[in-house]
CSV table of C-alpha atoms in Angstrom, one decimal:
chain,number,residue,atom,x,y,z
A,7,MET,CA,-36.9,-21.1,12.8
A,8,PRO,CA,-39.8,-22.9,11.5
A,9,PRO,CA,-43.3,-21.3,11.6
A,10,SER,CA,-44.2,-23.5,14.6
A,11,GLU,CA,-41.4,-21.9,16.6
A,12,ALA,CA,-42.0,-18.3,15.6
A,13,PRO,CA,-42.1,-16.4,18.8
A,14,ALA,CA,-45.3,-14.5,19.6
A,15,ARG,CA,-44.9,-11.0,21.1
A,16,SER,CA,-48.1,-11.4,23.1
A,17,ALA,CA,-50.4,-14.2,24.0
A,18,GLY,CA,-53.9,-14.2,25.3
A,19,ALA,CA,-53.8,-18.0,26.0
A,20,ALA,CA,-51.2,-20.6,26.6
A,21,HIS,CA,-49.9,-22.4,23.5
A,22,THR,CA,-47.6,-25.3,22.6
A,23,VAL,CA,-44.3,-25.2,20.6
A,24,ARG,CA,-43.0,-28.3,19.0
A,25,ILE,CA,-39.2,-28.4,19.2
A,26,ALA,CA,-37.4,-28.7,15.8
A,27,GLU,CA,-34.8,-31.5,15.2
A,28,ASP,CA,-32.0,-28.9,14.9
A,29,ARG,CA,-32.6,-27.7,18.5
A,30,ASP,CA,-31.9,-31.1,19.9
A,31,GLY,CA,-29.7,-30.7,23.0
A,32,GLN,CA,-30.5,-27.1,23.7
A,33,ARG,CA,-31.2,-26.2,27.4
A,34,LEU,CA,-34.8,-25.3,28.2
A,35,ASP,CA,-33.9,-21.9,29.7
A,36,ASN,CA,-31.8,-21.0,26.7
A,37,PHE,CA,-34.5,-22.0,24.3
A,38,LEU,CA,-37.1,-19.8,26.3
A,39,LEU,CA,-34.7,-16.9,26.3
A,40,GLY,CA,-34.4,-17.1,22.5
A,41,TYR,CA,-38.1,-17.8,21.9
A,42,LEU,CA,-39.4,-15.1,24.3
A,43,LYS,CA,-37.0,-12.4,23.1
A,44,GLY,CA,-36.8,-9.5,25.4
A,45,ALA,CA,-38.1,-11.4,28.4
A,46,PRO,CA,-36.0,-10.9,31.6
A,47,ARG,CA,-34.1,-13.9,32.8
A,48,SER,CA,-35.9,-13.5,36.2
A,49,LEU,CA,-39.2,-13.9,34.4
A,50,ILE,CA,-38.1,-17.1,32.6
A,51,TYR,CA,-36.9,-18.7,35.8
A,52,LYS,CA,-40.1,-17.6,37.6
A,53,LEU,CA,-42.2,-19.3,34.9
A,54,LEU,CA,-40.1,-22.5,35.2
A,55,ARG,CA,-40.2,-22.6,39.0
A,56,SER,CA,-44.0,-22.1,39.1
A,57,GLY,CA,-44.5,-24.9,36.7
A,58,GLN,CA,-46.2,-22.6,34.1
A,59,VAL,CA,-43.7,-23.8,31.4
A,60,ARG,CA,-44.1,-27.6,30.8
A,61,VAL,CA,-42.3,-30.1,28.5
A,62,ASN,CA,-44.4,-33.0,27.3
A,63,GLY,CA,-46.9,-32.2,30.0
A,64,GLY,CA,-44.6,-32.3,32.9
A,65,ARG,CA,-42.6,-29.7,35.0
A,66,SER,CA,-39.0,-29.3,34.0
A,67,LYS,CA,-35.8,-27.7,35.4
A,68,PRO,CA,-34.0,-24.9,33.5
A,69,GLU,CA,-31.1,-27.2,32.6
A,70,ARG,CA,-33.2,-29.8,30.9
A,71,ARG,CA,-31.8,-30.7,27.4
A,72,LEU,CA,-34.7,-30.6,24.8
A,73,GLU,CA,-35.1,-33.2,22.1
A,74,GLY,CA,-36.5,-32.8,18.6
A,75,GLY,CA,-40.3,-33.4,18.8
A,76,ASP,CA,-40.7,-32.3,22.5
A,77,GLU,CA,-43.7,-30.1,23.1
A,78,VAL,CA,-43.2,-27.0,25.3
A,79,ARG,CA,-46.2,-25.3,26.8
A,80,ILE,CA,-45.6,-21.5,26.8
A,81,PRO,CA,-48.0,-19.7,29.3
A,82,PRO,CA,-49.8,-16.4,28.3
A,83,ILE,CA,-47.5,-13.5,28.8
A,84,ARG,CA,-47.2,-10.1,27.1
A,85,LEU,CA,-43.8,-8.9,25.8
A,86,GLU,CA,-42.8,-5.5,24.5
A,87,ASP,CA,-42.5,-5.5,20.7
A,88,PRO,CA,-38.8,-4.9,19.8
A,89,ALA,CA,-40.1,-2.2,17.3
A,90,ASP,CA,-41.4,-0.2,20.3
A,91,LYS,CA,-37.8,0.1,21.7
A,92,GLY,CA,-36.5,2.1,18.8
A,93,THR,CA,-32.9,1.6,17.9
A,94,PRO,CA,-29.6,1.5,19.9
A,95,ALA,CA,-27.9,4.9,20.5
A,96,LYS,CA,-25.4,5.9,17.9
A,97,GLY,CA,-22.6,5.8,20.5
A,98,LEU,CA,-23.5,2.1,21.3
A,99,LEU,CA,-23.7,1.2,17.6
A,100,GLU,CA,-20.3,2.7,17.0
A,101,ALA,CA,-18.7,1.1,20.0
A,102,MET,CA,-20.0,-2.3,18.9
A,103,GLN,CA,-18.7,-1.9,15.4
A,104,ALA,CA,-15.3,-1.0,16.7
A,105,SER,CA,-15.4,-3.9,19.1
A,106,ILE,CA,-15.3,-6.6,16.4
A,107,VAL,CA,-12.0,-8.5,16.6
A,108,PHE,CA,-12.8,-11.4,14.2
A,109,GLU,CA,-15.2,-12.5,11.6
A,110,ASP,CA,-15.6,-15.2,9.0
A,111,ALA,CA,-18.5,-16.9,7.3
A,112,ARG,CA,-19.6,-18.7,10.5
A,113,LEU,CA,-18.6,-16.6,13.4
A,114,LEU,CA,-18.2,-13.0,14.7
A,115,ALA,CA,-16.3,-12.2,17.8
A,116,ILE,CA,-16.3,-8.9,19.6
A,117,SER,CA,-14.3,-7.6,22.6
A,118,LYS,CA,-17.3,-6.6,24.6
A,119,PRO,CA,-17.0,-3.3,26.6
A,120,SER,CA,-17.6,-3.5,30.3
A,121,GLY,CA,-21.0,-2.1,31.2
A,122,VAL,CA,-22.7,-3.6,28.1
A,123,ALA,CA,-24.9,-6.6,28.8
A,124,SER,CA,-24.6,-9.7,26.6
A,125,HIS,CA,-28.3,-9.4,25.8
A,126,GLY,CA,-31.3,-7.2,26.8
A,127,GLY,CA,-33.8,-7.8,29.5
A,128,SER,CA,-34.4,-6.7,33.1
A,129,GLY,CA,-34.7,-3.1,32.1
A,130,ILE,CA,-31.9,-3.2,29.4
A,131,SER,CA,-33.3,-2.6,25.9
A,132,PHE,CA,-30.1,-3.2,24.0
A,133,GLY,CA,-27.4,-5.6,24.9
A,134,ALA,CA,-24.5,-6.7,22.7
A,135,ILE,CA,-26.6,-9.1,20.6
A,136,GLU,CA,-29.5,-6.7,20.0
A,137,THR,CA,-27.0,-4.0,19.0
A,138,LEU,CA,-25.1,-6.3,16.6
A,139,ARG,CA,-28.5,-7.3,15.0
A,140,ALA,CA,-29.2,-3.6,14.5
A,141,LEU,CA,-25.9,-3.3,12.8
A,142,ARG,CA,-26.4,-6.4,10.7
A,143,PRO,CA,-30.2,-6.6,10.0
A,144,LYS,CA,-29.7,-9.2,7.2
A,145,ASP,CA,-27.6,-11.6,9.2
A,146,SER,CA,-28.9,-14.3,11.5
A,147,LEU,CA,-27.0,-13.7,14.7
A,148,GLU,CA,-27.1,-15.8,17.9
A,149,LEU,CA,-25.2,-15.6,21.1
A,150,VAL,CA,-22.9,-18.7,21.6
A,151,HIS,CA,-22.3,-17.9,25.3
A,152,ARG,CA,-22.6,-14.9,27.7
A,153,LEU,CA,-20.3,-12.7,29.8
A,154,ASP,CA,-21.3,-10.8,32.9
A,155,ARG,CA,-22.3,-7.2,32.2
A,156,ASP,CA,-19.3,-5.9,34.1
A,157,THR,CA,-16.8,-8.3,32.5
A,158,SER,CA,-15.1,-7.1,29.3
A,159,GLY,CA,-13.6,-9.3,26.5
A,160,LEU,CA,-14.3,-12.0,24.0
A,161,LEU,CA,-18.0,-12.8,23.2
A,162,ILE,CA,-18.7,-15.1,20.2
A,163,VAL,CA,-21.8,-14.8,18.0
A,164,ALA,CA,-22.7,-17.5,15.6
A,165,LYS,CA,-23.8,-16.5,12.0
A,166,LYS,CA,-24.9,-20.0,11.1
A,167,ARG,CA,-27.0,-22.4,13.0
A,168,SER,CA,-24.6,-25.3,12.4
A,169,ALA,CA,-21.8,-23.3,14.1
A,170,LEU,CA,-24.0,-22.4,17.1
A,171,ILE,CA,-24.9,-26.1,17.6
A,172,GLU,CA,-21.3,-27.3,17.3
A,173,LEU,CA,-19.9,-24.6,19.7
A,174,GLN,CA,-22.6,-25.2,22.3
A,175,ALA,CA,-21.8,-28.9,22.1
A,176,LEU,CA,-18.1,-28.1,22.6
A,177,MET,CA,-18.9,-26.0,25.7
A,178,ARG,CA,-20.6,-29.0,27.2
A,179,GLU,CA,-17.4,-31.1,26.7
A,180,GLU,CA,-14.6,-31.1,29.1
A,181,GLY,CA,-11.7,-29.2,27.4
A,182,GLY,CA,-13.9,-28.5,24.3
A,183,ILE,CA,-13.1,-24.8,24.5
A,184,ALA,CA,-10.1,-23.4,26.2
A,185,LYS,CA,-11.0,-20.1,28.0
A,186,ARG,CA,-8.4,-17.7,29.5
A,187,TYR,CA,-9.2,-14.5,31.4
A,188,LEU,CA,-7.0,-11.8,32.9
A,189,ALA,CA,-7.9,-10.5,36.4
A,190,LEU,CA,-6.4,-8.4,39.2
A,191,LEU,CA,-6.9,-10.2,42.4
A,192,THR,CA,-6.6,-8.3,45.6
A,193,GLY,CA,-3.7,-9.1,48.0
A,194,ARG,CA,-0.6,-11.2,47.3
A,195,MET,CA,-1.4,-14.5,45.7
A,196,PRO,CA,1.1,-17.4,46.1
A,197,ASP,CA,3.5,-18.1,43.2
A,198,GLY,CA,2.7,-20.8,40.7
A,199,VAL,CA,-0.7,-22.1,39.8
A,200,MET,CA,-3.5,-22.3,42.4
A,201,SER,CA,-6.4,-24.6,41.3
A,202,VAL,CA,-9.8,-24.1,42.9
A,203,ASP,CA,-12.1,-27.1,42.7
A,204,ALA,CA,-15.2,-25.9,44.5
A,205,ALA,CA,-18.8,-26.6,43.5
A,206,LEU,CA,-21.0,-23.5,43.0
A,207,HIS,CA,-24.7,-23.0,43.6
A,208,VAL,CA,-26.8,-20.2,42.1
A,209,GLY,CA,-29.4,-18.7,44.3
A,210,LEU,CA,-31.9,-15.9,43.6
A,211,ARG,CA,-32.2,-13.0,45.9
A,212,GLN,CA,-35.4,-11.0,46.2
A,213,GLY,CA,-36.0,-9.2,42.9
A,214,GLY,CA,-34.5,-11.9,40.8
A,215,GLU,CA,-30.8,-11.0,41.4
A,216,ARG,CA,-28.5,-14.0,41.1
A,217,HIS,CA,-26.1,-14.6,43.9
A,218,VAL,CA,-23.6,-17.6,43.7
A,219,GLN,CA,-22.0,-19.4,46.6
A,220,VAL,CA,-19.5,-22.3,47.1
A,221,ASN,CA,-21.7,-25.1,48.1
A,222,ALA,CA,-21.1,-28.9,47.9
A,223,ALA,CA,-24.7,-29.3,46.6
A,224,GLY,CA,-23.8,-27.1,43.6
A,225,LYS,CA,-22.4,-27.8,40.2
A,226,PRO,CA,-18.7,-28.9,39.9
A,227,SER,CA,-16.5,-25.9,39.0
A,228,LEU,CA,-12.7,-25.7,38.4
A,229,SER,CA,-10.6,-22.7,37.9
A,230,HIS,CA,-6.8,-22.2,37.7
A,231,PHE,CA,-5.2,-18.9,38.8
A,232,ARG,CA,-1.6,-18.1,37.9
A,233,VAL,CA,0.2,-14.9,38.9
A,234,LEU,CA,1.7,-13.0,36.0
A,235,GLU,CA,3.1,-10.0,38.0
A,236,ARG,CA,2.7,-8.0,41.2
A,237,ARG,CA,1.2,-4.6,41.0
A,238,GLY,CA,0.7,-2.3,44.0
A,239,GLY,CA,0.6,-5.1,46.4
A,240,HIS,CA,-2.0,-7.0,44.3
A,241,SER,CA,-1.8,-9.9,41.9
A,242,TYR,CA,-2.3,-9.6,38.2
A,243,CYS,CA,-3.3,-13.1,37.1
A,244,GLU,CA,-4.1,-15.3,34.2
A,245,VAL,CA,-7.2,-17.4,34.9
A,246,ARG,CA,-8.1,-20.6,33.0
A,247,ILE,CA,-11.6,-22.1,33.6
A,248,GLU,CA,-12.5,-25.7,32.8
A,249,THR,CA,-16.2,-25.1,33.5
A,250,GLY,CA,-18.3,-22.0,32.7
A,251,ARG,CA,-20.5,-21.4,35.8
A,252,THR,CA,-22.3,-18.2,36.6
A,253,HIS,CA,-19.8,-15.7,38.3
A,254,GLN,CA,-17.3,-18.6,38.6
A,255,ILE,CA,-14.0,-16.7,38.6
A,256,ARG,CA,-15.5,-14.0,40.9
A,257,VAL,CA,-16.8,-16.5,43.5
A,258,HIS,CA,-13.7,-18.8,43.3
A,259,ALA,CA,-11.4,-15.7,43.9
A,260,GLN,CA,-13.5,-14.6,46.9
A,261,HIS,CA,-13.4,-18.3,48.2
A,262,ILE,CA,-9.5,-18.2,48.3
A,263,GLY,CA,-9.5,-14.8,50.0
A,264,HIS,CA,-8.4,-12.8,47.0
A,265,PRO,CA,-11.5,-11.4,45.4
A,266,VAL,CA,-11.4,-9.7,42.0
A,267,ALA,CA,-10.5,-6.0,42.2
A,268,GLY,CA,-13.5,-3.7,41.6
A,269,ASP,CA,-16.0,-6.5,42.3
A,270,ASP,CA,-19.0,-4.7,44.1
A,271,LYS,CA,-20.9,-8.0,44.6
A,272,TYR,CA,-18.2,-10.5,45.9
A,273,GLY,CA,-15.3,-8.1,46.6
A,274,ASN,CA,-13.8,-6.0,49.4
A,275,GLU,CA,-15.4,-2.6,49.6
A,276,ALA,CA,-12.5,-0.9,51.4
A,277,ILE,CA,-9.8,-2.1,48.9
A,278,ASN,CA,-12.1,-1.3,45.9
A,279,LYS,CA,-12.4,2.3,47.3
A,280,ARG,CA,-8.6,2.6,47.6
A,281,LEU,CA,-8.1,1.3,44.1
A,282,ARG,CA,-10.7,3.7,42.7
A,283,GLU,CA,-8.9,6.6,44.3
A,284,GLN,CA,-5.3,5.5,43.7
A,285,ALA,CA,-5.4,3.8,40.3
A,286,GLY,CA,-8.8,5.0,38.8
A,287,LEU,CA,-10.3,1.5,38.9
A,288,LYS,CA,-14.0,2.1,38.4
A,289,ARG,CA,-15.2,-1.4,37.4
A,290,LEU,CA,-14.6,-5.1,37.7
A,291,PHE,CA,-11.0,-6.0,36.8
A,292,LEU,CA,-11.9,-9.1,34.7
A,293,HIS,CA,-11.3,-9.5,31.0
A,294,ALA,CA,-12.0,-12.5,28.7
A,295,THR,CA,-8.8,-12.5,26.7
A,296,SER,CA,-8.7,-15.7,24.6
A,297,LEU,CA,-10.8,-18.7,23.4
A,298,GLU,CA,-9.4,-21.7,21.6
A,299,PHE,CA,-11.5,-24.4,19.9
A,300,ALA,CA,-11.9,-26.3,16.6
A,301,LEU,CA,-14.9,-26.7,14.4
A,302,ASP,CA,-15.8,-29.3,11.8
A,303,GLY,CA,-15.0,-32.2,14.1
A,304,GLY,CA,-11.6,-30.7,15.1
A,305,ARG,CA,-10.4,-30.0,11.6
A,306,VAL,CA,-10.7,-26.2,11.6
A,307,PRO,CA,-8.9,-24.6,14.7
A,308,TYR,CA,-9.7,-21.1,16.0
A,309,VAL,CA,-7.6,-19.1,18.3
A,310,LEU,CA,-9.4,-15.8,19.2
A,311,ASN,CA,-7.8,-13.0,21.2
A,312,ALA,CA,-8.9,-9.7,22.7
A,313,PRO,CA,-6.1,-7.7,24.3
A,314,LEU,CA,-6.6,-6.3,27.8
A,315,ALA,CA,-9.1,-3.4,27.7
A,316,PRO,CA,-7.3,0.0,27.6
A,317,ASP,CA,-8.9,1.3,30.9
A,318,LEU,CA,-7.5,-1.8,32.7
A,319,VAL,CA,-4.0,-1.2,31.1
A,320,ASP,CA,-4.1,2.3,32.6
A,321,VAL,CA,-4.9,0.9,36.0
A,322,LEU,CA,-2.0,-1.5,35.9
A,323,ASP,CA,0.3,1.4,34.8
A,324,ARG,CA,-0.8,3.5,37.8
A,325,LEU,CA,-0.1,0.6,40.1
A,326,ALA,CA,3.4,-0.1,38.8
């Protein structure tokens, strides 16, 4: 990033950042997460809600798309220097190295383990991206998208700025990136494909925890659930999503009365307890299994896959 955008680790006074032309179209919240590396998401949204961050002198919402030449006011905050955090644990470094499922000159894709955050913050020093940067200190690595901490599966990292911009543009296009997940939904889903078209609204609970609800005032969200097989009275499904909202699959599954197995936020506590005792399910049964897209204006196709995580395969075997 140009010198005018080099993030400061501490600031005694507010300062202004001029947005570079190559950041045209980036969301304000995503820009701040990258600029204020290590800042918890809850702090970013608090700064935006309180009007301490301003674009061209005015208040702005997190989803505002920045334009080259915009001037963003950054309030005085103090962040921990990454050097003070040390390095990721050896086991995490090894797990991240082993999780790489694809790499070329532009992209790197991992099958993120459950329990590893996509990025650090909110008490987490090292997420997937920080650990990858520790593994590849000479590479310029940027997250293209995010997965919930408890969700396993495909996570794409851009090695080139041009790839990041193109992929983020594809994510904003309807059908730009085809996303498939594998999930165990509790109870017996009907045969065929069940499409859930229900707007989602993200709220913040005390402490900054995000909680999502179906709400007509929310953002349009569309998911398609298809039963692959029945296991132990539950439904092993393929899920295709046409939008990428926070907790989308989990909340849509709850909305239709078949929450994702192992979901401690939106799920059924009694069923989760039985699945833990009977099948050894100790986490959310949700796995991002494939992503399809094309770069260079559609000329270079990518089909990336991450097989179902071994611990979830074991759960299905026990439920057979």
